[in-house]
């Protein structure tokens, strides 16, 4: 279960505020998050993953209260329990595809790369259609290929929570279907909760719950105009 209570978050010196009085997501749910650009969808995923910390409120991810952890515990929690597909991939440029996929294992020292992890890496890369690219530095990949590396990296630890931020944005229709099916299948196998930000109405039918973000965004829609121009 994901449980949010009285959450308030704002970036320093900006008018944007995310306020969620109460939100619960049952285990193994499939949640689609929709909403206008700038409404805070990415911010919410980063709060759930413990990358950002709210000014107020509680975020419980199962038995983990991410709002009560110190930085090091949140980083370990993220590496072992969360599969996050970043909107902008956040791959490490100078590493090859295989090393990027295995990155969670270098972040959390409690995680060990063994033969089964390597096998899973090969299988995921194969499913995502990038197995021929494993040794290539990611800076020499197309956007769509980079996106698929980011998705394999999110799946490699078989995390309990899969958070995907517009994971099909750079994919052609065929790869889009393949990747969405891969995310759903992996969620099914590990009984993980899948939360996916998407604008793609053709994907909505696959989800048990749709959340429209507009109602959670307390900032005025034209908030950007109120920001001081340096
Ligand atoms: P979405 O993913 O729904 O498009 P975001 O969560 O990325 O929205 O952003 C929500 C709001 O917060 C936007 O107004 C955006 O400009 C602002 N924002 C995002 N990241 C930062 C940041 N690092 N510092 C300051 N403001 C930010
Ligand atoms: Mg976003």
Coordinates of C-alpha atoms and ligand atoms in Angstrom, one line a residue:
X1 CA 0.0 0.0 0.0
X2 CA 1.1 3.5 -0.8
X3 CA -0.3 6.0 1.8
X4 CA 0.0 9.7 1.5
X5 CA -1.2 12.0 4.3
X6 CA -1.4 15.9 4.3
X7 CA 1.4 16.2 1.8
X8 CA 2.6 19.6 0.9
X9 CA 5.5 20.2 -1.4
X10 CA 6.9 23.3 -3.1
X11 CA 10.2 24.1 -4.8
X12 CA 12.1 26.9 -3.2
X13 CA 11.3 30.4 -4.6
X14 CA 8.6 29.2 -7.0
X15 CA 4.8 29.5 -6.6
X16 CA 4.1 25.9 -7.5
X17 CA 2.6 23.9 -4.7
X18 CA 1.6 20.2 -4.6
X19 CA -1.0 19.4 -2.0
X20 CA -2.4 16.0 -1.5
X21 CA -4.6 15.6 1.7
X22 CA -4.9 11.9 1.4
X23 CA -4.1 9.2 -1.3
X24 CA -4.0 5.5 -1.0
X25 CA -2.9 3.0 -3.6
X26 CA -3.4 -0.7 -2.9
X27 CA -0.7 -3.2 -3.6
X28 CA -0.4 -4.4 -7.2
X29 CA -2.6 -1.6 -8.5
X30 CA -2.0 -0.2 -12.0
X31 CA -2.4 3.6 -11.9
X32 CA -2.3 6.0 -14.8
X33 CA -1.6 9.6 -14.0
X34 CA -2.8 12.2 -16.4
X35 CA -2.7 16.0 -16.2
X36 CA -1.4 19.1 -17.9
X37 CA 2.2 19.8 -18.2
X38 CA 3.6 21.5 -15.1
X39 CA 0.9 20.1 -12.8
X40 CA 3.3 18.1 -10.7
X41 CA 3.2 14.6 -12.1
X42 CA 7.0 14.2 -12.2
X43 CA 7.3 15.9 -8.8
X44 CA 4.9 13.3 -7.2
X45 CA 6.9 10.4 -8.7
X46 CA 10.1 11.9 -7.3
X47 CA 8.4 12.3 -3.8
X48 CA 7.3 8.6 -3.9
X49 CA 10.8 7.6 -4.8
X50 CA 12.4 9.6 -2.0
X51 CA 14.3 11.9 -4.4
X52 CA 12.4 14.9 -3.1
X53 CA 11.2 15.4 0.5
X54 CA 8.0 17.2 1.2
X55 CA 7.8 20.2 3.6
X56 CA 4.9 18.6 5.3
X57 CA 3.1 15.3 5.5
X58 CA 3.8 11.6 5.4
X59 CA 4.6 9.2 2.5
X60 CA 4.5 5.5 3.4
X61 CA 5.6 3.0 0.8
X62 CA 4.5 -0.3 2.4
X63 CA 6.5 -0.6 5.6
X64 CA 8.9 2.2 4.5
X65 CA 8.1 5.7 5.7
X66 CA 10.2 7.7 3.1
X67 CA 9.5 11.0 4.9
X68 CA 11.3 9.7 8.0
X69 CA 14.4 8.3 6.4
X70 CA 17.8 10.0 6.2
X71 CA 19.4 10.6 2.8
X72 CA 21.4 7.4 2.8
X73 CA 18.5 5.2 3.7
X74 CA 16.3 6.8 1.1
X75 CA 19.0 6.2 -1.6
X76 CA 19.2 2.5 -0.6
X77 CA 15.4 2.2 -0.5
X78 CA 15.2 3.7 -3.9
X79 CA 17.8 1.4 -5.4
X80 CA 16.3 -1.7 -4.0
X81 CA 12.6 -1.1 -3.9
X82 CA 11.8 1.4 -6.6
X83 CA 12.0 1.1 -10.4
X84 CA 11.9 4.7 -11.7
X85 CA 11.9 5.5 -15.4
X86 CA 12.9 9.1 -15.5
X87 CA 11.2 11.4 -18.0
X88 CA 14.6 12.5 -19.2
X89 CA 16.1 9.0 -18.7
X90 CA 19.0 10.2 -16.5
X91 CA 21.4 7.6 -17.9
X92 CA 25.2 7.8 -17.2
X93 CA 26.6 9.0 -20.5
X94 CA 30.1 7.5 -20.3
X95 CA 28.8 4.0 -19.3
X96 CA 27.7 1.4 -21.7
X97 CA 24.1 0.0 -21.9
X98 CA 24.8 -3.0 -19.6
X99 CA 26.4 -0.9 -16.9
X100 CA 23.5 1.6 -17.0
X101 CA 21.0 -1.2 -16.7
X102 CA 22.9 -2.6 -13.7
X103 CA 23.3 0.8 -12.0
X104 CA 21.0 0.1 -9.0
X105 CA 23.5 -2.6 -8.0
X106 CA 26.3 -0.2 -7.8
X107 CA 24.3 2.4 -5.8
X108 CA 23.1 0.0 -3.1
X109 CA 26.0 -2.0 -1.8
X110 CA 23.7 -4.5 -0.2
X111 CA 22.6 -5.6 -3.7
X112 CA 24.9 -8.2 -5.4
X113 CA 25.3 -8.8 -9.1
X114 CA 25.3 -12.6 -9.6
X115 CA 24.6 -14.9 -12.5
X116 CA 20.8 -14.6 -12.2
X117 CA 21.0 -10.8 -12.3
X118 CA 23.2 -10.9 -15.4
X119 CA 20.7 -13.4 -17.0
X120 CA 17.8 -11.1 -16.1
X121 CA 19.7 -8.2 -17.7
X122 CA 20.2 -10.1 -20.9
X123 CA 16.5 -11.2 -21.0
X124 CA 15.2 -7.7 -20.3
X125 CA 17.5 -6.2 -23.0
X126 CA 16.3 -8.9 -25.4
X127 CA 12.6 -8.2 -24.6
X128 CA 13.2 -4.4 -25.1
X129 CA 15.0 -5.0 -28.4
X130 CA 18.4 -3.6 -27.3
X131 CA 20.4 -6.8 -26.6
X132 CA 22.7 -6.1 -29.6
X133 CA 23.6 -2.7 -27.9
X134 CA 24.7 -3.9 -24.5
X135 CA 28.4 -2.8 -24.9
X136 CA 27.6 0.5 -26.6
X137 CA 28.0 3.8 -24.6
X138 CA 24.6 5.2 -24.1
X139 CA 25.5 8.6 -25.6
X140 CA 25.7 6.8 -29.0
X141 CA 22.1 5.6 -28.8
X142 CA 18.9 7.1 -30.3
X143 CA 16.3 8.7 -27.9
X144 CA 14.1 5.6 -28.3
X145 CA 17.0 3.3 -27.5
X146 CA 17.9 5.3 -24.4
X147 CA 14.4 5.2 -23.2
X148 CA 14.4 1.4 -23.4
X149 CA 17.7 1.3 -21.4
X150 CA 16.0 3.4 -18.8
X151 CA 13.1 1.0 -18.6
X152 CA 15.4 -2.1 -18.3
X153 CA 17.2 -0.3 -15.5
X154 CA 13.9 0.3 -13.7
X155 CA 13.0 -3.4 -14.0
X156 CA 16.3 -5.0 -13.2
X157 CA 15.9 -5.3 -9.4
X158 CA 12.3 -6.6 -9.7
X159 CA 11.1 -3.7 -7.5
X160 CA 7.9 -3.6 -5.6
X161 CA 7.0 -0.1 -7.0
X162 CA 7.4 0.7 -10.7
X163 CA 7.2 4.4 -11.4
X164 CA 7.3 5.3 -15.1
X165 CA 7.3 9.0 -16.2
X166 CA 6.0 9.2 -19.7
X167 CA 8.0 6.0 -20.6
X168 CA 6.7 5.8 -24.1
X169 CA 7.2 9.4 -25.1
X170 CA 10.0 8.7 -27.6
X171 CA 8.9 5.3 -28.9
X172 CA 7.2 4.4 -32.2
X173 CA 3.8 2.6 -31.9
X174 CA 5.3 -0.9 -32.1
X175 CA 7.9 -0.3 -29.4
X176 CA 5.4 1.6 -27.3
X177 CA 3.1 -1.5 -27.2
X178 CA 6.1 -3.7 -26.5
X179 CA 7.4 -1.6 -23.6
X180 CA 4.0 -1.0 -22.0
X181 CA 3.4 -4.8 -22.1
X182 CA 6.8 -5.4 -20.6
X183 CA 6.0 -3.0 -17.7
X184 CA 2.6 -4.6 -17.1
X185 CA 4.0 -8.1 -17.3
X186 CA 6.9 -7.4 -14.9
X187 CA 4.4 -5.8 -12.5
X188 CA 2.3 -8.9 -12.7
X189 CA 5.2 -11.3 -12.1
X190 CA 6.5 -9.5 -9.0
X191 CA 3.0 -8.3 -7.9
X192 CA 4.4 -4.8 -8.1
X193 CA 2.4 -1.5 -8.2
X194 CA 2.8 0.3 -11.5
X195 CA 2.3 4.0 -11.6
X196 CA 2.7 5.5 -15.0
X197 CA 2.4 9.1 -16.2
X198 CA 1.1 9.2 -19.7
X199 CA -0.8 11.4 -22.1
X200 CA -1.6 8.4 -24.3
X201 CA -5.3 7.7 -24.2
X202 CA -4.7 4.4 -26.1
X203 CA -3.0 3.0 -23.0
X204 CA -5.6 3.9 -20.4
X205 CA -7.6 0.7 -20.8
X206 CA -4.6 -1.3 -19.3
X207 CA -4.9 0.5 -15.9
X208 CA -7.1 -0.2 -12.9
X209 CA -7.1 3.5 -11.8
X210 CA -6.7 6.8 -13.4
X211 CA -5.8 9.9 -11.5
X212 CA -6.3 13.3 -13.0
X213 CA -3.7 15.6 -11.6
X214 CA -5.4 18.9 -12.2
X215 CA -7.3 18.8 -8.9
X216 CA -4.1 18.3 -6.8
X217 CA -2.2 21.3 -8.2
X218 CA -2.9 24.3 -5.9
X219 CA -0.9 26.7 -8.0
X220 CA -2.7 29.0 -10.4
X221 CA -2.5 27.7 -13.9
X222 CA -0.5 30.7 -15.1
X223 CA 1.8 30.5 -12.1
X224 CA 4.8 31.0 -14.2
X225 CA 3.8 34.5 -15.0
X226 CA 4.0 35.4 -11.3
X227 CA 7.6 34.3 -11.0
X228 CA 10.1 37.1 -10.6
X229 CA 12.2 37.5 -13.7
X230 CA 15.9 37.9 -12.7
Ligands
LIG1 P1 4.7 17.7 -14.8 O1 5.6 16.5 -14.7 O2 3.3 17.5 -14.4 O3 4.9 18.4 -16.1 P2 6.6 18.8 -12.8 O4 6.4 18.0 -11.6 O5 7.8 18.5 -13.7 O6 5.3 18.8 -13.7 O7 6.7 20.4 -12.4 C1 5.7 21.0 -11.6 C2 6.0 22.4 -11.4 O8 7.2 22.6 -10.7 C3 6.3 23.2 -12.7 O9 5.7 24.5 -12.6 C4 7.8 23.2 -12.9 O10 8.2 24.4 -13.6 C5 8.2 23.3 -11.4 N1 9.5 22.6 -11.2 C6 9.8 21.4 -11.6 N2 11.1 21.0 -11.2 C7 11.5 22.1 -10.6 C8 12.8 22.5 -9.9 N3 13.8 21.6 -9.8 N4 12.9 23.7 -9.3 C9 11.9 24.6 -9.4 N5 10.7 24.3 -10.0 C10 10.5 23.2 -10.6
LIG2 MG1 6.8 15.5 -16.0

